[in-house]
Short mmCIF file of C-alpha atoms and ligand atoms in Angstrom, two decimals:
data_model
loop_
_atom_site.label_atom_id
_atom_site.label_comp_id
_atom_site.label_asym_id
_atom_site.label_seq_id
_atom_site.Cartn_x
_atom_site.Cartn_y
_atom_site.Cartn_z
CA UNK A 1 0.00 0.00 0.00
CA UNK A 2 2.07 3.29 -1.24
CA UNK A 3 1.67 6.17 1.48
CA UNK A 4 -0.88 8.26 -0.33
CA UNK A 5 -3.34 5.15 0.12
CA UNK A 6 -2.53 4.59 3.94
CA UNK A 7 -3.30 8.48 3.96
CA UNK A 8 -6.37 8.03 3.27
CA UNK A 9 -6.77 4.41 4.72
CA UNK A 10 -5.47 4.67 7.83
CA UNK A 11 -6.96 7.76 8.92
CA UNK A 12 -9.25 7.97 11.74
CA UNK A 13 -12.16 8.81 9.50
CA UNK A 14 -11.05 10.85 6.17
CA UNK A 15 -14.46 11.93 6.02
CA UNK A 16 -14.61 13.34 9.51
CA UNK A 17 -15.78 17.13 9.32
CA UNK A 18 -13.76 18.02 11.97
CA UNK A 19 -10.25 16.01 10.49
CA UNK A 20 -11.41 18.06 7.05
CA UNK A 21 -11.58 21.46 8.56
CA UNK A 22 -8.51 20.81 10.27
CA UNK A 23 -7.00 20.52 6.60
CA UNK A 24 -8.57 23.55 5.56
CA UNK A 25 -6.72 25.23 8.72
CA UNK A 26 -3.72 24.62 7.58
CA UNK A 27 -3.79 25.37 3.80
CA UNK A 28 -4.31 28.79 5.27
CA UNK A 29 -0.91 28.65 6.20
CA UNK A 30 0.08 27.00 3.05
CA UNK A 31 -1.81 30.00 1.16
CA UNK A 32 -0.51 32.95 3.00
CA UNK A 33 3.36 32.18 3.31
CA UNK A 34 3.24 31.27 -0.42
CA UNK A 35 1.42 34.76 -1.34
CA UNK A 36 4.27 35.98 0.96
CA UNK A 37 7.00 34.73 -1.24
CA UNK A 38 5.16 35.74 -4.40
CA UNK A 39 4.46 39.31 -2.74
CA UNK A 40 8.40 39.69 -3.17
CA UNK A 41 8.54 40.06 -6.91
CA UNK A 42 6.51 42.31 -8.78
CA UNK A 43 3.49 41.95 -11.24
CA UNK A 44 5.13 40.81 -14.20
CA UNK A 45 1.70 40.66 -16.33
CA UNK A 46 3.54 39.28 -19.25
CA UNK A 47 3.79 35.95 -17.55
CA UNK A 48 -0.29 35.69 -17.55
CA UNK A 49 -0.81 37.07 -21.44
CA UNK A 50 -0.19 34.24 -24.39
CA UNK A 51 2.15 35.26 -27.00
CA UNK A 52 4.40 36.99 -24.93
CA UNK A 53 7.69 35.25 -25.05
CA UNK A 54 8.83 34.37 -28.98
CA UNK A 55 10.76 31.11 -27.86
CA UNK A 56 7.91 29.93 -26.25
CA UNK A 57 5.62 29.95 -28.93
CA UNK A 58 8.59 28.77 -31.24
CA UNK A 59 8.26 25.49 -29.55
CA UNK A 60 4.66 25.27 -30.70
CA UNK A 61 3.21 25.52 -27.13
CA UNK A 62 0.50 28.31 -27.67
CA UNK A 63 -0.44 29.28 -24.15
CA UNK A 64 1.15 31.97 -21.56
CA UNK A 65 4.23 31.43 -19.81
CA UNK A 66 2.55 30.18 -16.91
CA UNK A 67 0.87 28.16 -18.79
CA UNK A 68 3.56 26.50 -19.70
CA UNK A 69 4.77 26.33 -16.37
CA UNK A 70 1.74 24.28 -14.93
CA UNK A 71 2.05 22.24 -18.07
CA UNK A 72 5.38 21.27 -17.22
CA UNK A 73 5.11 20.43 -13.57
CA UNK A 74 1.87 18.91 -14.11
CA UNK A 75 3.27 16.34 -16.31
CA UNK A 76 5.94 15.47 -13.97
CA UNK A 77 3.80 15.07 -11.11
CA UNK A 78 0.98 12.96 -12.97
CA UNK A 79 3.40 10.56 -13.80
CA UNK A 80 4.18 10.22 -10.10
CA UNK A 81 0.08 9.60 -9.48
CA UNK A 82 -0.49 12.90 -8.51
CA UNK A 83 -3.89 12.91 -9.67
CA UNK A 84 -5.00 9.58 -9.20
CA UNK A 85 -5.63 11.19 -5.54
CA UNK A 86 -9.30 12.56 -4.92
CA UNK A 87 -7.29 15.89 -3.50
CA UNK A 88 -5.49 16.73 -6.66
CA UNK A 89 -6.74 18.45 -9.92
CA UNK A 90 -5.13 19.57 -12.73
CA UNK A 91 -4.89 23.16 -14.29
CA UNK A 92 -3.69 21.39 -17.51
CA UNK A 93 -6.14 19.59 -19.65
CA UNK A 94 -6.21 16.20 -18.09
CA UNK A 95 -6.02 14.57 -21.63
CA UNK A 96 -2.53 16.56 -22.22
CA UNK A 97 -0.88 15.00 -19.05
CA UNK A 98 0.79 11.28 -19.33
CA UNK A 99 -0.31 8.26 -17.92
CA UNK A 100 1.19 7.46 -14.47
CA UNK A 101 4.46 5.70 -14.20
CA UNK A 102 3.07 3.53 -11.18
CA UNK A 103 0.84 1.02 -11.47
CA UNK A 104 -1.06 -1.11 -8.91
CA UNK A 105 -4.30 0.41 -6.74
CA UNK A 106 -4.92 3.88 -6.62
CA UNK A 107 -6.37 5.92 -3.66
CA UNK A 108 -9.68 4.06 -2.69
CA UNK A 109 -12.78 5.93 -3.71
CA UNK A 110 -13.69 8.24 -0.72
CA UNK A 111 -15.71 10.20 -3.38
CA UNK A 112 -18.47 9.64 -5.07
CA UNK A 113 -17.20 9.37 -9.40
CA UNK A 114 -17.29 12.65 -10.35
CA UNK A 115 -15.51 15.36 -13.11
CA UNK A 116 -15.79 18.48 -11.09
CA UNK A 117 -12.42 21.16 -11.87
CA UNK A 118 -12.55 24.87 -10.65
CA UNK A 119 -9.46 25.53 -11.71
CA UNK A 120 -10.45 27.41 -14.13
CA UNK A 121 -11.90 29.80 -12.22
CA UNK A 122 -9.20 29.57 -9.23
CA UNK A 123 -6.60 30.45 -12.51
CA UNK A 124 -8.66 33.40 -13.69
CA UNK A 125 -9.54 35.33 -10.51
CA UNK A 126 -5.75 34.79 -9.49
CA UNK A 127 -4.47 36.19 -12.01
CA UNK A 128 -6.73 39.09 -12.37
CA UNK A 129 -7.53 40.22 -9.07
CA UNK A 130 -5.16 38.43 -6.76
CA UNK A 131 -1.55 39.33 -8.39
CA UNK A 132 -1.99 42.47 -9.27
CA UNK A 133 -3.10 43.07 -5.13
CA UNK A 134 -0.47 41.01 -3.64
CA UNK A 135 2.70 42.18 -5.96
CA UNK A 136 1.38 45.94 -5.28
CA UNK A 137 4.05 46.96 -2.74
CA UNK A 138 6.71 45.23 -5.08
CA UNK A 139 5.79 46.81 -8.32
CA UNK A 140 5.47 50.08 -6.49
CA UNK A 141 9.44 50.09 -4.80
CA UNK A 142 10.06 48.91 -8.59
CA UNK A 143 8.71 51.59 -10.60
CA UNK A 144 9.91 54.18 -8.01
CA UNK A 145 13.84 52.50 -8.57
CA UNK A 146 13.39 52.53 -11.99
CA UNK A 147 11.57 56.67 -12.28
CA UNK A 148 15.11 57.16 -10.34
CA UNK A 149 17.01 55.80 -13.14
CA UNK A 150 15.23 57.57 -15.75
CA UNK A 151 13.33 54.45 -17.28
CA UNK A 152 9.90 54.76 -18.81
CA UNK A 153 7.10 52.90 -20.11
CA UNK A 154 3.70 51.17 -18.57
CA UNK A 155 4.83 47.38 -18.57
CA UNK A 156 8.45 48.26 -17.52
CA UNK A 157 7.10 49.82 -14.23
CA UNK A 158 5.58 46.31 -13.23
CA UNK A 159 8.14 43.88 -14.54
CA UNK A 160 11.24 42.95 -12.85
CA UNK A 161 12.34 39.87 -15.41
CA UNK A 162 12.16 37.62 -12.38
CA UNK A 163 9.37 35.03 -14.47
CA UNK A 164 10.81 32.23 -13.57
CA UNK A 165 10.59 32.66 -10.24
CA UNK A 166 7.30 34.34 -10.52
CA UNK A 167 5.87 31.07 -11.69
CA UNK A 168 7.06 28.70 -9.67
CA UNK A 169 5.73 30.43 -6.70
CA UNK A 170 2.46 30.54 -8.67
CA UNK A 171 2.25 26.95 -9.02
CA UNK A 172 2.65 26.92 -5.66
CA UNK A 173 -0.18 29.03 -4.74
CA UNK A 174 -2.45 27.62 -7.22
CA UNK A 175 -1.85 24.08 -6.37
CA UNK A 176 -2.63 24.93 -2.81
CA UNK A 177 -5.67 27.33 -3.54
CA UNK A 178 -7.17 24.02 -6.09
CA UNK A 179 -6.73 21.92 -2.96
CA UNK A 180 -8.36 24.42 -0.56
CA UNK A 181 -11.52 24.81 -3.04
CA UNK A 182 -11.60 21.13 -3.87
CA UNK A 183 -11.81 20.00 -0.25
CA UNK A 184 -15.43 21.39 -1.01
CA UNK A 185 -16.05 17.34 -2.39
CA UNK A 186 -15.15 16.26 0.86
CA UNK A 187 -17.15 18.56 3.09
CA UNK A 188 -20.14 17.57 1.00
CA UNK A 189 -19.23 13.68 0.64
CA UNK A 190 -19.40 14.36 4.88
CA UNK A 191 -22.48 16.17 5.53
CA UNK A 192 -24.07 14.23 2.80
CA UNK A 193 -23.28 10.97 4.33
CA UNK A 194 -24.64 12.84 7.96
CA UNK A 195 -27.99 13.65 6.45
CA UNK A 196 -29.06 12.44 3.59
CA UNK A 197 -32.56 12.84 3.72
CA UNK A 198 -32.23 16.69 3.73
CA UNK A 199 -30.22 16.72 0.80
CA UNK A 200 -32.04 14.30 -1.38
CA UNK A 201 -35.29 16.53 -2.35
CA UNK A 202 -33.19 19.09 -3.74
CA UNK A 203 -30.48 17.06 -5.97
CA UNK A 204 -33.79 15.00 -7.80
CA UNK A 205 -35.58 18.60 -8.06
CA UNK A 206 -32.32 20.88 -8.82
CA UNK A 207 -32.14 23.84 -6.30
CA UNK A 208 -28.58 25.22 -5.77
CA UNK A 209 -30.31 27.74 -3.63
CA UNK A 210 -31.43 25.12 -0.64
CA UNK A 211 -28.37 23.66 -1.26
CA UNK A 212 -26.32 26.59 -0.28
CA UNK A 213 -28.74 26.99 2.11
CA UNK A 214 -27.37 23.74 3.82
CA UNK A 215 -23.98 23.44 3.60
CA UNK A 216 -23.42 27.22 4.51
CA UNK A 217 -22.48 27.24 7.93
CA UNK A 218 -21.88 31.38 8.76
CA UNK A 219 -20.70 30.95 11.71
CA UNK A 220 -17.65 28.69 10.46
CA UNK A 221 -16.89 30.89 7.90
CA UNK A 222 -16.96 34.31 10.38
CA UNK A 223 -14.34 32.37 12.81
CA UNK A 224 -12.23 31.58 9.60
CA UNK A 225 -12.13 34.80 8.38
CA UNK A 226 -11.03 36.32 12.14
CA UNK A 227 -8.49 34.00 12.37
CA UNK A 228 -7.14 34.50 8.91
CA UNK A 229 -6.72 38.06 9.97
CA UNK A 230 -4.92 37.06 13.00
CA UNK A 231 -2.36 34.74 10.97
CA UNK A 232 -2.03 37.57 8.19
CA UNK A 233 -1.07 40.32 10.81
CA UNK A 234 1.51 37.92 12.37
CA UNK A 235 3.25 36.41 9.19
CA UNK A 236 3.31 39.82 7.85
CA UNK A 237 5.48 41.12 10.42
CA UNK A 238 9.40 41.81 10.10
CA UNK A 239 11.21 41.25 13.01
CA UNK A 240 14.22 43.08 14.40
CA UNK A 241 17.49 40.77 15.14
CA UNK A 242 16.60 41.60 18.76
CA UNK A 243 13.64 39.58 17.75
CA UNK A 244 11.15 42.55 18.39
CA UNK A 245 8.62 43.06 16.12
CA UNK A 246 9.19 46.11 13.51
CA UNK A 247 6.31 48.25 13.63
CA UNK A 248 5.87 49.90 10.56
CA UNK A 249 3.27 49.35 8.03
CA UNK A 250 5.83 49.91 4.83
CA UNK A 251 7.34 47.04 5.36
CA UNK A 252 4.99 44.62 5.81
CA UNK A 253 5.57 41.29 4.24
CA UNK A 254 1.92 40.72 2.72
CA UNK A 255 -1.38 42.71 2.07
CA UNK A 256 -3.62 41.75 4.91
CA UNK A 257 -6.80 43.00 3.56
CA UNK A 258 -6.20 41.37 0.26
CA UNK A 259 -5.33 37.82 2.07
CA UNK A 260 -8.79 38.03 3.86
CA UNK A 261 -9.79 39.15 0.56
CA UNK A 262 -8.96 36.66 -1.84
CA UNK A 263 -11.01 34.02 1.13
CA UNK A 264 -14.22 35.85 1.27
CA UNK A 265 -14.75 36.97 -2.07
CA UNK A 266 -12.88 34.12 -4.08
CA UNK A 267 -11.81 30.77 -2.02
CA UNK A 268 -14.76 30.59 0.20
CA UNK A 269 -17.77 31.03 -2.16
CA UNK A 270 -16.08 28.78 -4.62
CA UNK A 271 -15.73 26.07 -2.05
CA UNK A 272 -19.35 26.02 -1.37
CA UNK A 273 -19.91 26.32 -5.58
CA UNK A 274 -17.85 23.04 -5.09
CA UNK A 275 -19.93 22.11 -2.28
CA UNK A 276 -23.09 22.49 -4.21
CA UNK A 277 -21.63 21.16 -7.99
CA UNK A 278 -20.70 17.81 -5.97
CA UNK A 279 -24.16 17.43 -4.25
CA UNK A 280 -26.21 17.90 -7.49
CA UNK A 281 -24.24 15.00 -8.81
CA UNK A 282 -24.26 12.67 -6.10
CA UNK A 283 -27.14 10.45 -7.17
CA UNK A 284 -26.16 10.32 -10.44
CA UNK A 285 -26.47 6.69 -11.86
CA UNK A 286 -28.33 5.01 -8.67
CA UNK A 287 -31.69 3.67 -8.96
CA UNK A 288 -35.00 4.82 -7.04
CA UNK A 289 -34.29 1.81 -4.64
CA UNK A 290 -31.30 2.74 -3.26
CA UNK A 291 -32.29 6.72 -3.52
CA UNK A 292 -34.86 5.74 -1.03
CA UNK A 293 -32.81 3.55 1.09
CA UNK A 294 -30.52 6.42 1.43
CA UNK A 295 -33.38 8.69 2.14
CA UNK A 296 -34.41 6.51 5.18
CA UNK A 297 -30.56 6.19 6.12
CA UNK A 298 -29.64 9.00 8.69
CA UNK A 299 -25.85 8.11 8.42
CA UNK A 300 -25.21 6.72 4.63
C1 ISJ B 1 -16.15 24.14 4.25
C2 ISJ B 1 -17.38 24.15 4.83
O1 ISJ B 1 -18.53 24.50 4.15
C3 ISJ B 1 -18.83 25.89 3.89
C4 ISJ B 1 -17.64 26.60 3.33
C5 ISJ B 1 -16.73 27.14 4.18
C6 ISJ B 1 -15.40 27.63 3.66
O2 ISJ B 1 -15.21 27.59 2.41
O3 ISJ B 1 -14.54 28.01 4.48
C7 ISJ B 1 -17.00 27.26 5.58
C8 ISJ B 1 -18.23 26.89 6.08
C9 ISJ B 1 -19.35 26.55 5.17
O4 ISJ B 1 -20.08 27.70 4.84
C10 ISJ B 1 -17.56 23.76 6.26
O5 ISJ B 1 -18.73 23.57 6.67
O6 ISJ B 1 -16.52 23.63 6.96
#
């Protein structure tokens, strides 16, 4: 049994809601010391357009550079399993990635089958609203180093050549943002499981709306947010070699608002679009008999 399957196997109870939010706890960690180390380089917005670089397209590969980055260490990983696991998607088209060097079982099936990728939107709102926030205070010392030297132009102001490094770090994020959003499958495979019966009216009559209704839990989400804040306002601090805290907003190693941010008006409400895609398609292929027998069931 390879470690990824005793994971998941010998786990207490992977579909626990309390082992699941623990996970979610600390992807925030995860998320914000990775938007730290992206937050050092500045926008760079020709790593997110396609065409931009001459030697990539000269290769034949038509899509941005970071792109071509998740392209490349997506291939790599999914012939190391990666996303045989029901925790890791893809950015890259799964049909473009090779076959897995490893054979024998996979993960076992914690989730019910299902095709369900937000990367799509994780990729566009990142790059669109999130970079351009985070790498603010970066681009900023950039284009006031550069006005010093006498350079000009728009692009110039926000581009420090550092793509490489850019994109890595982006992978990073991404990768850890996908499996923040698509923990969603497991939060609904768990409160499912607890309550079928509530669920079940509204997946054979489609209602997003009273699904929403019941997997929205306000009260989790106001405590997450708080203690987002919290962690933000802590990891963002420089300290002094005396090991004192430097108190001075300039130099602050991350955009708080925009960390607490990117969770309330991005991560969070596409969890729960997660949440809600996963439910509709949970009784897909079963027959009225066992839709009722889960109906009666109060713990599937
Ligand atoms: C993830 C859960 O489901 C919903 C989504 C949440 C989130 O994305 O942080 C938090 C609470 C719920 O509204 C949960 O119940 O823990």
């Amino acid at each position: 049994m390879t470690t990824a399957q005793q994971n998941f196997t010998l786990t207490a109870d992977p579909l626990s809601l309390d082992r699941i939010r623990s996970i979610l706890t600390r992807l925030e960690d995860t998320i914000i010391f990775s938007l730290i180390e992206r937050a050092q380089f500045a926008h760079n917005p020709k790593i997110y357009r396609r065409g931009e670089f001459e030697e990539l397209q000269s290769t034949g590969f038509k899509g941005s550079w970071l792109d071509w980055f998740l392209k490349e260490t997506e291939s790599f990983h999914a012939k190391a399993r990666r996303y045989t696991s029901p925790d890791e998607y893809p950015f890259t088209d799964p049909s473009e990635l090779p076959a897995p060097l490893l054979k024998g079982p996979g993960i076992p099936a914690i989730l019910y089958p299902n095709n369900i990728n937000a990367n799509a939107s994780i990729l566009s709102f990142y790059t669109r609203a999130i970079i351009p926030r985070i790498t603010r205070q970066a681009t900023l010392s950039l284009a006031a180093a550069k006005r010093a030297k006498g350079i000009t132009g728009d692009d110039e102001y926000e581009d420090d050549g550092n793509y490489g490094s850019a994109a890595v770090i982006d992978v990073e994020v991404l990768q850890a943002i996908s499996k923040r959003v698509h923990y969603g499958k497991f939060v609904s495979e768990s409160k499912f499981r607890d309550d079928p019966a509530a669920f079940i009216p509204h997946i054979l009559n489609p209602n997003r709306a009273a699904l929403d209704a019941l997997i929205t839990k306000p009260e989790v989400e106001r405590k997450l947010l708080q203690r987002l804040r919290k962690k933000a306002d802590l990891y963002a601090l420089n300290f002094a070699p005396d090991g004192e805290p430097i108190d001075d907003a300039t130099t602050r190693k991350i955009d708080v608002d925009g960390v607490v941010e990117l969770y309330e008006h991005y991560i969070i409400p596409l969890t729960k679009e997660v949440e809600v895609d996963y439910l509709l398609m949970r009784l897909e292929g079963l027959s009225k008999v066992e839709i009722d027998a889960l109906a009666s069931s109060k713990k599937a």
